[in-house]
Coordinates of C-alpha atoms in Angstrom, one line a residue:
Chain F
M1 CA 60.9 39.9 -74.9
A2 CA 58.6 42.2 -76.7
F3 CA 55.8 39.5 -76.4
F4 CA 56.3 39.3 -72.6
I5 CA 56.0 43.0 -72.2
L6 CA 52.9 43.1 -74.4
K7 CA 51.4 40.2 -72.4
R8 CA 52.0 42.0 -69.1
L9 CA 50.6 45.4 -70.6
I10 CA 47.4 43.6 -71.6
Q11 CA 47.1 41.9 -68.1
S12 CA 47.6 45.2 -66.5
I13 CA 44.8 46.8 -68.6
F14 CA 42.4 44.1 -67.5
V15 CA 43.3 44.8 -63.9
M16 CA 42.7 48.5 -64.2
I17 CA 39.3 47.8 -66.0
A18 CA 38.3 45.5 -63.1
V19 CA 39.2 48.3 -60.6
A20 CA 37.5 50.9 -62.5
F21 CA 34.4 48.6 -62.6
L22 CA 34.6 48.3 -58.8
A23 CA 35.0 52.1 -58.4
F24 CA 32.1 52.6 -60.7
S25 CA 29.9 50.0 -58.9
L26 CA 30.8 51.9 -55.5
F27 CA 29.5 55.0 -57.1
R28 CA 26.5 53.6 -58.7
F29 CA 25.1 51.1 -56.3
V30 CA 26.4 52.2 -52.6
G31 CA 23.9 54.8 -51.8
D32 CA 22.0 56.8 -54.2
P33 CA 24.1 59.7 -56.1
V34 CA 21.2 61.8 -56.6
S35 CA 20.0 61.9 -53.0
Q36 CA 23.6 62.6 -52.0
M37 CA 23.8 65.6 -54.2
T38 CA 20.4 67.1 -53.6
G39 CA 19.1 68.5 -50.2
V40 CA 15.8 68.0 -48.5
E41 CA 14.0 71.0 -50.2
T42 CA 14.9 69.7 -53.8
S43 CA 11.6 68.9 -55.6
A44 CA 11.0 65.6 -57.1
E45 CA 10.9 67.0 -60.6
D46 CA 14.5 68.5 -60.0
S47 CA 15.7 65.2 -58.7
A48 CA 14.4 63.5 -61.9
R49 CA 16.0 66.0 -64.0
L50 CA 19.4 65.6 -62.3
R51 CA 19.1 62.0 -62.5
E52 CA 18.5 62.5 -66.3
E53 CA 21.4 64.8 -66.7
L54 CA 23.8 62.6 -64.8
G55 CA 22.8 59.7 -67.2
L56 CA 21.7 57.5 -64.4
N57 CA 18.7 56.2 -66.5
D58 CA 20.9 54.8 -69.2
A59 CA 21.9 51.3 -69.7
F60 CA 24.4 50.1 -67.2
I61 CA 27.1 49.3 -69.8
V62 CA 26.7 52.8 -71.3
Q63 CA 27.1 54.4 -67.9
F64 CA 30.1 52.3 -67.3
G65 CA 31.6 53.4 -70.7
R66 CA 31.0 57.0 -69.9
F67 CA 32.5 56.7 -66.5
T68 CA 35.7 55.2 -68.0
R69 CA 35.9 57.7 -70.8
N70 CA 35.6 60.6 -68.2
M71 CA 38.3 59.0 -66.1
L72 CA 40.7 58.6 -69.0
Q73 CA 40.2 62.3 -69.8
G74 CA 41.0 63.2 -66.1
D75 CA 37.4 63.9 -65.1
F76 CA 36.8 62.0 -61.9
G77 CA 33.6 63.7 -60.7
Y78 CA 32.9 65.7 -57.6
S79 CA 33.1 65.1 -53.9
Y80 CA 29.9 64.7 -52.0
R81 CA 31.5 66.4 -49.1
T82 CA 33.5 69.3 -50.4
R83 CA 31.7 69.7 -53.9
Q84 CA 35.3 70.2 -55.3
P85 CA 36.6 68.1 -58.3
V86 CA 37.9 64.9 -56.9
A87 CA 40.8 65.0 -59.3
D88 CA 42.2 68.3 -57.8
M89 CA 41.7 66.9 -54.3
I90 CA 43.6 63.7 -55.0
A91 CA 46.3 65.5 -57.1
S92 CA 47.0 68.0 -54.3
R93 CA 47.7 65.0 -51.9
I94 CA 49.8 62.8 -54.0
P95 CA 53.2 64.5 -53.5
A96 CA 53.0 64.2 -49.7
T97 CA 52.2 60.6 -49.8
L98 CA 54.8 59.6 -52.5
E99 CA 57.5 61.5 -50.7
L100 CA 56.6 59.9 -47.3
G101 CA 56.5 56.5 -49.0
T102 CA 59.8 56.7 -50.9
V103 CA 61.7 57.9 -47.9
A104 CA 60.2 55.1 -45.9
L105 CA 61.0 52.5 -48.6
L106 CA 64.6 53.7 -48.7
I107 CA 65.1 53.3 -44.9
S108 CA 63.7 49.9 -45.2
L109 CA 66.1 48.8 -47.9
L110 CA 69.2 50.6 -46.9
V111 CA 68.9 49.3 -43.4
G112 CA 67.1 46.0 -44.1
I113 CA 69.3 44.3 -46.8
P114 CA 72.6 44.7 -45.0
T115 CA 71.3 43.5 -41.7
G116 CA 69.6 40.6 -43.5
I117 CA 72.8 39.6 -45.0
F118 CA 74.8 39.9 -41.8
T119 CA 72.2 37.8 -39.7
A120 CA 72.5 35.2 -42.4
L121 CA 76.1 35.0 -42.4
R122 CA 76.3 34.8 -38.6
P123 CA 73.2 32.8 -37.8
R124 CA 74.0 31.8 -34.3
G125 CA 76.0 34.9 -33.1
F126 CA 74.7 37.1 -30.3
V127 CA 74.2 40.1 -32.3
T128 CA 72.1 38.2 -34.7
Q129 CA 69.8 36.6 -32.0
S130 CA 69.3 40.0 -30.4
I131 CA 68.4 41.7 -33.8
L132 CA 66.0 38.8 -34.5
L133 CA 64.3 39.1 -31.2
T134 CA 64.0 42.9 -31.8
T135 CA 62.5 42.3 -35.2
L136 CA 60.0 39.9 -33.7
V137 CA 58.9 42.6 -31.1
G138 CA 59.0 45.1 -34.1
V139 CA 56.5 43.0 -36.2
S140 CA 54.2 42.7 -33.3
I141 CA 54.0 46.4 -32.6
P142 CA 51.3 48.1 -34.7
T143 CA 52.4 50.8 -36.8
F144 CA 50.4 53.4 -34.9
V145 CA 51.9 52.4 -31.5
I146 CA 55.4 52.9 -33.1
G147 CA 54.2 56.3 -34.3
I148 CA 52.9 57.2 -30.7
M149 CA 56.2 56.0 -29.2
L150 CA 58.3 58.1 -31.6
I151 CA 56.1 61.2 -30.9
F152 CA 56.3 60.6 -27.2
L153 CA 60.0 60.3 -27.3
F154 CA 61.2 62.8 -29.8
G155 CA 58.3 65.3 -29.8
V156 CA 57.1 65.4 -26.3
Q157 CA 60.0 64.3 -24.0
L158 CA 63.0 65.5 -26.0
G159 CA 61.2 68.2 -28.0
W160 CA 63.6 67.7 -31.0
L161 CA 61.2 67.1 -33.8
P162 CA 57.6 68.3 -35.0
T163 CA 55.0 65.7 -34.5
F164 CA 52.5 66.8 -37.0
G165 CA 52.1 68.2 -40.5
R166 CA 54.8 68.6 -43.4
G167 CA 56.7 71.7 -42.1
G168 CA 58.0 74.1 -44.8
T169 CA 57.1 73.1 -48.4
V170 CA 58.3 74.3 -51.9
Q171 CA 56.2 74.5 -55.0
I172 CA 58.0 73.0 -58.1
G173 CA 55.6 73.1 -61.0
G174 CA 52.4 71.4 -59.6
W175 CA 54.3 69.4 -57.0
T176 CA 54.4 70.4 -53.4
S177 CA 57.7 69.0 -52.0
S178 CA 58.9 69.2 -48.4
L179 CA 62.3 67.6 -49.5
F180 CA 64.0 71.0 -50.2
T181 CA 63.6 72.6 -46.7
F182 CA 65.2 71.9 -43.5
D183 CA 62.0 72.3 -41.7
G184 CA 60.4 69.8 -44.2
W185 CA 63.0 67.2 -43.4
R186 CA 62.6 67.5 -39.7
A187 CA 58.9 66.9 -40.2
L188 CA 59.4 64.0 -42.4
I189 CA 61.8 62.0 -40.2
L190 CA 59.3 60.6 -37.7
P191 CA 56.5 59.6 -40.0
A192 CA 59.0 58.1 -42.5
L193 CA 60.7 56.0 -39.6
T194 CA 57.2 55.1 -38.4
L195 CA 56.4 53.8 -41.8
G196 CA 59.8 52.3 -42.5
V197 CA 60.3 50.2 -39.4
Y198 CA 57.7 47.6 -40.2
Q199 CA 58.8 47.3 -43.8
L200 CA 62.4 47.2 -42.6
T201 CA 61.8 44.1 -40.4
L202 CA 60.2 42.4 -43.3
T203 CA 63.1 43.1 -45.7
M204 CA 65.5 41.9 -43.1
R205 CA 63.7 38.7 -42.5
L206 CA 63.3 37.9 -46.3
V207 CA 66.8 38.7 -47.1
R208 CA 68.0 36.7 -44.3
A209 CA 65.9 33.6 -45.1
E210 CA 66.8 33.8 -48.9
M211 CA 70.5 34.2 -48.1
M212 CA 70.5 31.1 -45.8
E213 CA 68.6 29.1 -48.4
V214 CA 71.1 30.0 -51.1
L215 CA 74.1 29.3 -48.8
R216 CA 72.8 25.8 -48.3
S217 CA 72.7 25.0 -51.9
D218 CA 75.1 22.8 -53.8
F219 CA 76.8 25.4 -56.0
I220 CA 77.8 27.4 -52.9
R221 CA 79.2 24.2 -51.3
F222 CA 81.3 23.5 -54.5
A223 CA 82.4 27.1 -54.8
T224 CA 83.5 26.8 -51.1
A225 CA 85.4 23.6 -52.0
R226 CA 87.0 25.2 -55.1
G227 CA 88.5 27.7 -52.7
I228 CA 86.8 30.9 -54.0
P229 CA 87.3 33.7 -51.3
Y230 CA 84.5 34.2 -48.9
R231 CA 84.0 37.8 -49.9
S232 CA 83.5 36.9 -53.5
L233 CA 81.5 33.8 -52.5
Y234 CA 79.0 35.8 -50.2
F235 CA 78.5 39.0 -52.1
R236 CA 78.8 37.9 -55.8
H237 CA 77.6 34.4 -56.0
A238 CA 75.2 34.1 -53.1
L239 CA 73.8 37.8 -53.1
A240 CA 73.2 37.7 -56.7
N241 CA 70.8 34.5 -56.3
T242 CA 68.8 36.2 -53.7
M243 CA 67.9 39.3 -55.8
V244 CA 64.8 38.0 -57.5
P245 CA 62.8 37.4 -54.4
V246 CA 64.1 40.6 -52.8
I247 CA 62.9 42.6 -55.8
T248 CA 59.5 40.8 -55.5
I249 CA 59.2 41.9 -51.9
I250 CA 60.3 45.5 -52.9
G251 CA 57.3 45.5 -55.2
L252 CA 54.9 44.1 -52.6
Q253 CA 56.3 46.5 -50.0
F254 CA 55.4 49.3 -52.1
G255 CA 51.7 48.3 -51.4
G256 CA 52.3 47.9 -47.8
V257 CA 53.9 51.5 -47.7
I258 CA 50.8 52.9 -49.4
A259 CA 48.4 51.1 -47.2
F260 CA 50.1 51.7 -43.8
S261 CA 50.6 55.3 -44.9
I262 CA 47.1 55.7 -44.2
V263 CA 47.7 54.8 -40.5
T264 CA 50.9 57.0 -40.4
E265 CA 49.3 60.0 -42.0
S266 CA 46.4 59.7 -39.5
V267 CA 49.0 59.5 -36.5
F268 CA 51.0 62.5 -37.8
Q269 CA 48.2 64.5 -39.4
W270 CA 50.3 64.2 -42.7
P271 CA 48.2 65.9 -45.5
G272 CA 48.5 62.8 -47.9
M273 CA 46.0 60.6 -49.9
G274 CA 45.6 58.2 -47.0
L275 CA 44.3 60.9 -44.7
L276 CA 42.0 62.0 -47.4
F277 CA 40.7 58.4 -47.9
L278 CA 40.1 58.1 -44.1
E279 CA 38.0 61.2 -44.2
S280 CA 36.0 59.9 -47.2
I281 CA 35.4 56.7 -45.5
R282 CA 34.1 58.6 -42.3
F283 CA 31.7 60.8 -44.5
V284 CA 30.8 58.1 -46.9
D285 CA 32.3 60.3 -49.7
I286 CA 32.0 57.5 -52.3
P287 CA 33.5 59.4 -55.4
V288 CA 36.6 60.0 -53.5
M289 CA 36.8 56.5 -52.1
G290 CA 36.4 55.1 -55.7
V291 CA 39.1 57.4 -57.3
Y292 CA 41.6 56.7 -54.4
L293 CA 41.2 53.0 -55.3
V294 CA 41.7 53.7 -59.0
V295 CA 44.8 55.8 -58.3
I296 CA 46.4 53.3 -55.9
A297 CA 45.6 50.4 -58.2
F298 CA 47.4 52.4 -61.0
F299 CA 50.6 52.8 -58.8
F300 CA 50.3 49.0 -58.0
V301 CA 50.1 47.9 -61.6
L302 CA 52.9 50.3 -62.4
V303 CA 55.3 49.0 -59.8
N304 CA 54.5 45.3 -60.6
M305 CA 55.1 45.9 -64.4
I306 CA 58.6 47.5 -63.5
V307 CA 59.2 44.6 -61.1
D308 CA 58.5 42.0 -63.7
L309 CA 60.8 43.8 -66.3
L310 CA 63.5 43.9 -63.6
Y311 CA 63.2 40.1 -63.2
V312 CA 64.0 39.7 -66.8
A313 CA 66.9 42.0 -66.6
I314 CA 68.4 40.3 -63.6
D315 CA 67.6 36.6 -64.1
P316 CA 69.0 35.3 -67.6
R317 CA 67.0 32.0 -67.2
L318 CA 63.7 33.9 -67.6
R319 CA 65.0 35.5 -70.8
V320 CA 65.8 32.0 -72.4
R321 CA 62.4 30.7 -71.4
E322 CA 60.4 33.6 -72.8
D323 CA 62.2 33.7 -76.0
G324 CA 62.1 29.8 -76.6
Chain S
M1 CA 45.7 9.8 -24.5
L2 CA 47.0 12.4 -22.1
A3 CA 50.2 10.5 -21.6
R4 CA 50.7 10.2 -25.3
L5 CA 50.4 13.8 -25.6
F6 CA 52.8 14.7 -23.1
K7 CA 55.4 12.4 -24.8
S8 CA 54.8 13.9 -28.3
E9 CA 57.5 16.0 -29.8
P10 CA 55.8 19.5 -29.9
V11 CA 55.0 19.2 -26.1
Y12 CA 58.7 18.1 -25.5
L13 CA 60.0 21.0 -27.5
F14 CA 57.6 23.4 -25.7
F15 CA 58.9 22.6 -22.3
R16 CA 62.5 23.2 -23.6
S17 CA 61.7 26.7 -25.0
P18 CA 61.6 29.3 -22.3
A19 CA 60.3 31.9 -24.9
A20 CA 57.5 29.9 -25.9
M21 CA 56.5 29.1 -22.2
L22 CA 56.6 32.8 -21.2
A23 CA 54.5 33.7 -24.3
A24 CA 52.0 30.9 -23.4
I25 CA 51.7 32.1 -19.7
V26 CA 51.1 35.8 -21.0
A27 CA 48.6 34.7 -23.6
I28 CA 46.7 32.4 -21.2
L29 CA 46.7 35.1 -18.5
V30 CA 45.2 37.8 -21.0
L31 CA 42.7 35.1 -22.2
G32 CA 41.6 34.3 -18.7
G33 CA 41.5 37.9 -17.8
A34 CA 39.3 38.5 -20.9
I35 CA 36.9 35.6 -20.2
F36 CA 36.5 36.4 -16.5
A37 CA 36.4 40.1 -16.9
P38 CA 33.0 40.7 -15.3
L39 CA 34.2 38.8 -12.2
L40 CA 37.7 40.4 -12.1
A41 CA 36.9 44.0 -12.9
S42 CA 36.1 46.2 -10.0
T43 CA 33.9 48.4 -12.1
D44 CA 31.9 47.9 -15.3
P45 CA 33.1 50.3 -18.0
Y46 CA 30.0 50.2 -19.8
D47 CA 27.8 50.9 -16.8
L48 CA 28.0 54.8 -16.2
S49 CA 26.7 54.4 -12.6
S50 CA 29.6 52.1 -11.5
F51 CA 32.2 54.8 -11.6
S52 CA 32.3 58.4 -10.7
L53 CA 33.8 61.6 -12.2
M54 CA 35.2 62.2 -8.8
D55 CA 37.8 59.4 -9.2
G56 CA 38.8 60.9 -12.6
L57 CA 42.5 61.0 -13.7
L58 CA 43.9 59.2 -10.6
P59 CA 47.5 58.1 -11.3
P60 CA 48.5 54.4 -10.7
L61 CA 49.1 53.3 -7.0
W62 CA 52.9 53.7 -7.1
E63 CA 52.6 57.4 -8.2
G64 CA 50.3 58.2 -5.3
G65 CA 46.9 57.0 -6.5
N66 CA 44.0 55.3 -4.8
P67 CA 44.5 51.7 -3.6
R68 CA 41.0 50.9 -5.3
F69 CA 42.5 51.7 -8.8
L70 CA 45.9 49.9 -9.2
L71 CA 46.7 51.3 -12.5
G72 CA 44.8 54.5 -12.1
T73 CA 41.7 55.9 -13.8
D74 CA 40.8 57.9 -17.1
D75 CA 39.1 61.2 -17.2
Q76 CA 35.7 59.7 -16.7
G77 CA 36.9 57.9 -13.5
R78 CA 37.0 54.4 -15.3
D79 CA 39.3 51.9 -13.5
M80 CA 42.0 51.4 -16.1
I81 CA 42.4 47.6 -15.2
S82 CA 38.6 47.1 -15.8
A83 CA 38.9 49.0 -18.9
I84 CA 41.7 46.9 -20.4
L85 CA 40.1 43.7 -19.3
Y86 CA 36.8 44.5 -21.0
G87 CA 38.7 45.9 -23.9
A88 CA 40.7 42.8 -24.3
R89 CA 37.5 40.8 -24.1
L90 CA 36.1 42.7 -27.0
S91 CA 39.4 42.7 -29.0
L92 CA 39.9 38.9 -28.6
T93 CA 36.2 38.2 -29.4
I94 CA 36.5 40.0 -32.7
G95 CA 40.0 38.6 -33.3
L96 CA 39.0 34.9 -32.7
M97 CA 35.7 35.3 -34.6
A98 CA 37.4 36.9 -37.5
M99 CA 40.1 34.2 -37.5
A100 CA 37.5 31.5 -37.3
V101 CA 35.5 32.9 -40.3
A102 CA 38.6 33.3 -42.4
S103 CA 39.9 29.8 -41.6
V104 CA 36.6 28.1 -42.4
L105 CA 36.2 30.1 -45.6
G106 CA 39.8 30.0 -46.6
V107 CA 40.4 26.3 -45.8
G108 CA 37.2 25.3 -47.4
L109 CA 37.9 27.2 -50.7
G110 CA 41.8 26.2 -50.6
L111 CA 40.9 22.4 -50.0
A112 CA 38.3 22.5 -52.8
A113 CA 40.5 24.4 -55.1
G114 CA 43.4 22.0 -54.6
Y115 CA 41.2 18.9 -54.8
F116 CA 39.3 19.7 -57.9
G117 CA 41.8 21.9 -59.7
G118 CA 40.8 23.2 -63.0
R119 CA 38.7 26.2 -63.6
F120 CA 37.4 26.5 -60.0
D121 CA 41.0 26.5 -58.9
A122 CA 41.9 29.2 -61.3
I123 CA 39.1 31.5 -60.4
V124 CA 39.8 31.1 -56.6
M125 CA 43.5 31.8 -57.0
R126 CA 42.9 34.7 -59.2
I127 CA 40.8 36.3 -56.6
A128 CA 43.4 35.4 -54.0
D129 CA 46.2 37.0 -56.0
I130 CA 44.3 40.2 -56.4
Q131 CA 43.6 40.3 -52.7
L132 CA 47.0 39.4 -51.9
A133 CA 48.3 42.5 -53.7
L134 CA 46.0 44.7 -51.6
P135 CA 47.2 44.9 -48.1
A136 CA 44.8 43.6 -45.6
I137 CA 44.2 46.9 -43.9
L138 CA 43.1 48.5 -47.2
T139 CA 40.7 45.6 -47.9
A140 CA 39.1 46.0 -44.3
L141 CA 38.9 49.8 -44.6
L142 CA 37.2 49.3 -47.9
I143 CA 34.7 46.8 -46.7
D144 CA 33.9 48.9 -43.8
G145 CA 33.4 52.0 -46.0
I146 CA 31.1 50.1 -48.2
S147 CA 29.0 48.8 -45.3
R148 CA 28.5 52.5 -44.1
G149 CA 27.2 53.4 -47.6
V150 CA 24.9 50.3 -47.9
L151 CA 23.5 50.1 -44.4
P152 CA 21.3 52.9 -42.9
P153 CA 23.3 54.6 -40.1
A154 CA 21.2 53.2 -37.4
I155 CA 21.5 49.5 -38.4
H156 CA 25.2 50.1 -39.1
Q157 CA 25.7 51.2 -35.3
D158 CA 24.0 48.0 -34.2
L159 CA 26.1 45.9 -36.5
R160 CA 29.5 47.5 -35.8
V161 CA 30.9 44.3 -34.4
A162 CA 29.8 42.1 -37.0
V163 CA 30.8 44.4 -39.9
L164 CA 34.3 44.8 -38.3
T165 CA 34.6 41.1 -37.8
L166 CA 33.6 40.3 -41.4
A167 CA 35.9 43.1 -42.8
I168 CA 38.8 41.5 -41.0
A169 CA 37.9 38.0 -41.8
L170 CA 37.5 38.8 -45.6
S171 CA 41.0 40.4 -45.6
L172 CA 42.7 37.5 -44.0
W173 CA 41.2 34.4 -45.8
V174 CA 43.8 34.3 -48.6
N175 CA 46.6 33.0 -46.3
F176 CA 44.5 29.9 -45.3
A177 CA 43.4 29.3 -48.9
R178 CA 46.9 29.4 -50.3
T179 CA 48.3 27.1 -47.6
A180 CA 45.4 24.6 -47.8
R181 CA 45.7 24.4 -51.6
A182 CA 49.5 23.9 -51.6
S183 CA 49.2 21.2 -49.0
V184 CA 46.4 19.5 -50.9
F185 CA 48.5 19.4 -53.9
V186 CA 51.2 17.4 -52.0
E187 CA 48.8 15.2 -50.3
R188 CA 46.4 14.4 -53.2
N189 CA 48.7 12.0 -54.8
K190 CA 49.8 10.0 -51.8
D191 CA 48.4 6.5 -51.6
Y192 CA 46.1 7.0 -48.7
V193 CA 44.1 9.7 -50.6
Q194 CA 44.2 7.7 -53.8
A195 CA 43.0 4.7 -52.0
A196 CA 40.1 6.6 -50.4
M197 CA 39.2 8.1 -53.7
I198 CA 39.1 4.7 -55.4
M199 CA 37.0 3.3 -52.7
G200 CA 34.4 5.8 -54.1
Q201 CA 34.1 8.0 -51.0
H202 CA 32.5 11.3 -51.4
P203 CA 35.0 14.2 -52.2
V204 CA 33.8 16.1 -49.2
R205 CA 34.6 13.1 -47.0
V206 CA 38.0 12.6 -48.6
M207 CA 38.9 16.2 -48.0
L208 CA 37.7 16.6 -44.4
R209 CA 38.3 13.1 -43.0
H210 CA 41.6 12.2 -44.8
I211 CA 43.4 15.4 -46.1
L212 CA 42.5 17.9 -43.5
P213 CA 44.0 16.2 -40.5
N214 CA 47.2 15.6 -42.4
I215 CA 47.7 19.3 -43.2
M216 CA 46.6 20.8 -39.8
G217 CA 50.4 21.6 -39.0
P218 CA 50.8 24.4 -41.3
L219 CA 47.3 25.5 -40.8
L220 CA 47.7 25.8 -37.1
V221 CA 50.8 28.1 -37.7
I222 CA 48.7 30.4 -40.0
M223 CA 45.9 30.5 -37.5
T224 CA 48.2 31.7 -34.7
V225 CA 49.9 34.3 -36.9
D226 CA 46.6 35.4 -38.4
L227 CA 45.1 35.7 -34.9
A228 CA 47.8 38.2 -34.1
S229 CA 47.1 40.0 -37.3
A230 CA 43.3 40.0 -36.6
I231 CA 43.9 41.7 -33.2
L232 CA 46.3 44.2 -34.7
L233 CA 43.9 45.0 -37.5
E234 CA 40.9 45.5 -35.1
A235 CA 43.2 47.8 -32.9
T236 CA 44.2 49.7 -36.0
L237 CA 40.8 50.2 -37.4
S238 CA 39.5 51.3 -33.9
F239 CA 42.4 53.4 -33.5
L240 CA 41.7 55.3 -36.8
G241 CA 38.2 55.7 -35.6
I242 CA 36.8 53.4 -38.3
G243 CA 36.2 50.5 -36.0
L244 CA 34.3 50.6 -32.8
P245 CA 32.9 53.7 -31.2
A246 CA 34.0 55.0 -28.0
D247 CA 31.1 53.7 -26.0
S248 CA 32.3 50.2 -26.4
P249 CA 36.1 50.4 -26.1
S250 CA 38.4 47.8 -27.5
L251 CA 42.1 48.0 -26.9
G252 CA 42.4 50.1 -30.0
T253 CA 39.7 52.5 -29.0
L254 CA 41.3 52.9 -25.6
I255 CA 44.6 53.9 -27.1
R256 CA 42.9 56.4 -29.3
I257 CA 41.2 57.9 -26.3
G258 CA 44.6 57.7 -24.5
M259 CA 46.3 59.6 -27.3
Q260 CA 44.5 62.8 -26.1
F261 CA 46.5 62.6 -23.0
L262 CA 49.9 62.2 -24.7
L263 CA 50.8 65.8 -24.0
S264 CA 49.1 66.4 -20.7
G265 CA 51.1 64.2 -18.4
E266 CA 48.4 61.4 -17.7
W267 CA 50.7 58.8 -19.4
W268 CA 48.9 55.8 -17.9
I269 CA 45.7 56.4 -19.9
L270 CA 47.7 55.8 -23.1
W271 CA 50.5 53.4 -22.1
V272 CA 48.5 50.8 -20.1
P273 CA 46.2 49.6 -22.9
T274 CA 49.1 50.0 -25.4
L275 CA 51.6 47.9 -23.4
F276 CA 48.8 45.4 -22.8
L277 CA 48.1 45.1 -26.6
V278 CA 51.6 44.8 -27.4
A279 CA 52.3 42.1 -24.8
L280 CA 49.4 40.1 -26.1
V281 CA 50.3 40.3 -29.7
V282 CA 54.0 39.7 -29.1
S283 CA 53.2 36.6 -27.1
I284 CA 50.9 35.3 -29.8
N285 CA 53.6 35.9 -32.5
V286 CA 56.2 34.1 -30.3
L287 CA 53.9 31.2 -30.2
G288 CA 53.4 31.2 -33.9
D289 CA 57.2 31.3 -34.4
F290 CA 57.5 28.4 -32.1
L291 CA 55.0 26.4 -34.0
R292 CA 56.5 27.2 -37.3
D293 CA 59.8 25.8 -36.1
V294 CA 58.1 22.7 -34.8
F295 CA 56.4 21.9 -38.0
N296 CA 59.4 22.8 -40.1
P297 CA 62.1 20.2 -39.0
R298 CA 64.6 21.4 -41.4
L299 CA 65.0 24.7 -39.6
R300 CA 65.6 23.0 -36.3

């Protein structure tokens, strides 16, 4: 077990080094950092001095080492566009994205898993067929269109909910939260629904597929023959065996939520990391792009580690194999 | 040949599935509209002289518009039908090209990885794993962002379509590679492949002549599904303002423009391209689902 954790930890560190390398290459080779930082009237000598000060004349590996060390110490450099430290810019945007993503993920799981089980148990019913058709349409509608539709219905036509921004926020430590004001919750509903709907259809379809697969297997057939009550059969024996793939998808969905939050944040002008990333692409603000990548990769790696540990906790077979 | 095709199982199943037939009709209509857009459209949305500001913001015909513009006009006086036909043309071109590039790249790498195995396989699959963890839209955004930094602005403007296509293709190849590789692993140990190898045929010939035709089924499903993804990706990127600029509007760009009229009551400028895009993608996905069921007899 300890060996397994250690192995995963080392793998994760390698992934992070690879991503840091990518971010560094972006900074170093996409456009010239010096010409980005200086204006037209900067003299050649000043440029050369800046180049020397930034250490851009050092060997590649030395530069990369310095870049990594700075990052580990929380120094992420400065934005080309706003001249502010990138670390502050990103940090101020993280709470908005994480709150939006978490609520969206919760919607996806709390609705997706029960409907997935239901549609697997009644595969030919009318309700199931209509749900499946709805999800097929749901998968085909792009996230931004869902957002527009929700804005149109609840924001413009009915006028019930705000259509942009975070509403009222509360400062808790360094964390700006909109989860503690009524206004904030109202502003959160539409973006979270937009972000959650697509993930919801994925969750549902996956749970359904897994559940149907398990229900076909021999041990369920034997359990049925033994006369085990259906309730226990479905919710204890069958459901337990679908948990591993479901947890995998939750891990993967986290990535989806982060990625599509770019779109959702753009539709709702939600002041999160995604909006910042979009702006940085538009203005070719390479340092912000690179740091966004590193931060996202860090979240990915963290979630994947947790998912792997959960596997071992859930599936006893993995424990035996790793110890043996 | 044709008679054999009509007696084949997929065709038989196709004519028994109303959903698949409806989807095929919609997809063919859109495709036809896109191909023949210059003939069908009453105005050329790229040609400023073919429309006039005087015709701006006309509602669709049934809301009291001008009979010349069945679905109304936008604020510049562009005919909405012409706009969506040309938009679909651009969206489908990018989607199909991206899908083609992704499938050639992905199938090639997947075939080779499955056939040769070993270190090559390990490297390709590691890259695929990393990319699979990154959602396609993030990859595409990143490639687009890098291209902005590397290419001078003037050149970048000219290469917009190519950059966008490449960005989408590079974020979709993984599905093809994984499917091709998995299928090759199954096929490689079958007698006909072994026989071809023992005869001393060139590996490329074994892969393309013998293995590829036998794994076309699952690949066809992925191609359909990925075409839908590619069209959605293009629309999303253009909607975000990262993809195509407003002077060569694809469906996504048209929707972005339409967003400005969300609050002001000119609903057709937004909803005409939106519904058109959704209808197109839904029908492609329905066809993909149908193909998946055809090639997976266990689910039938």
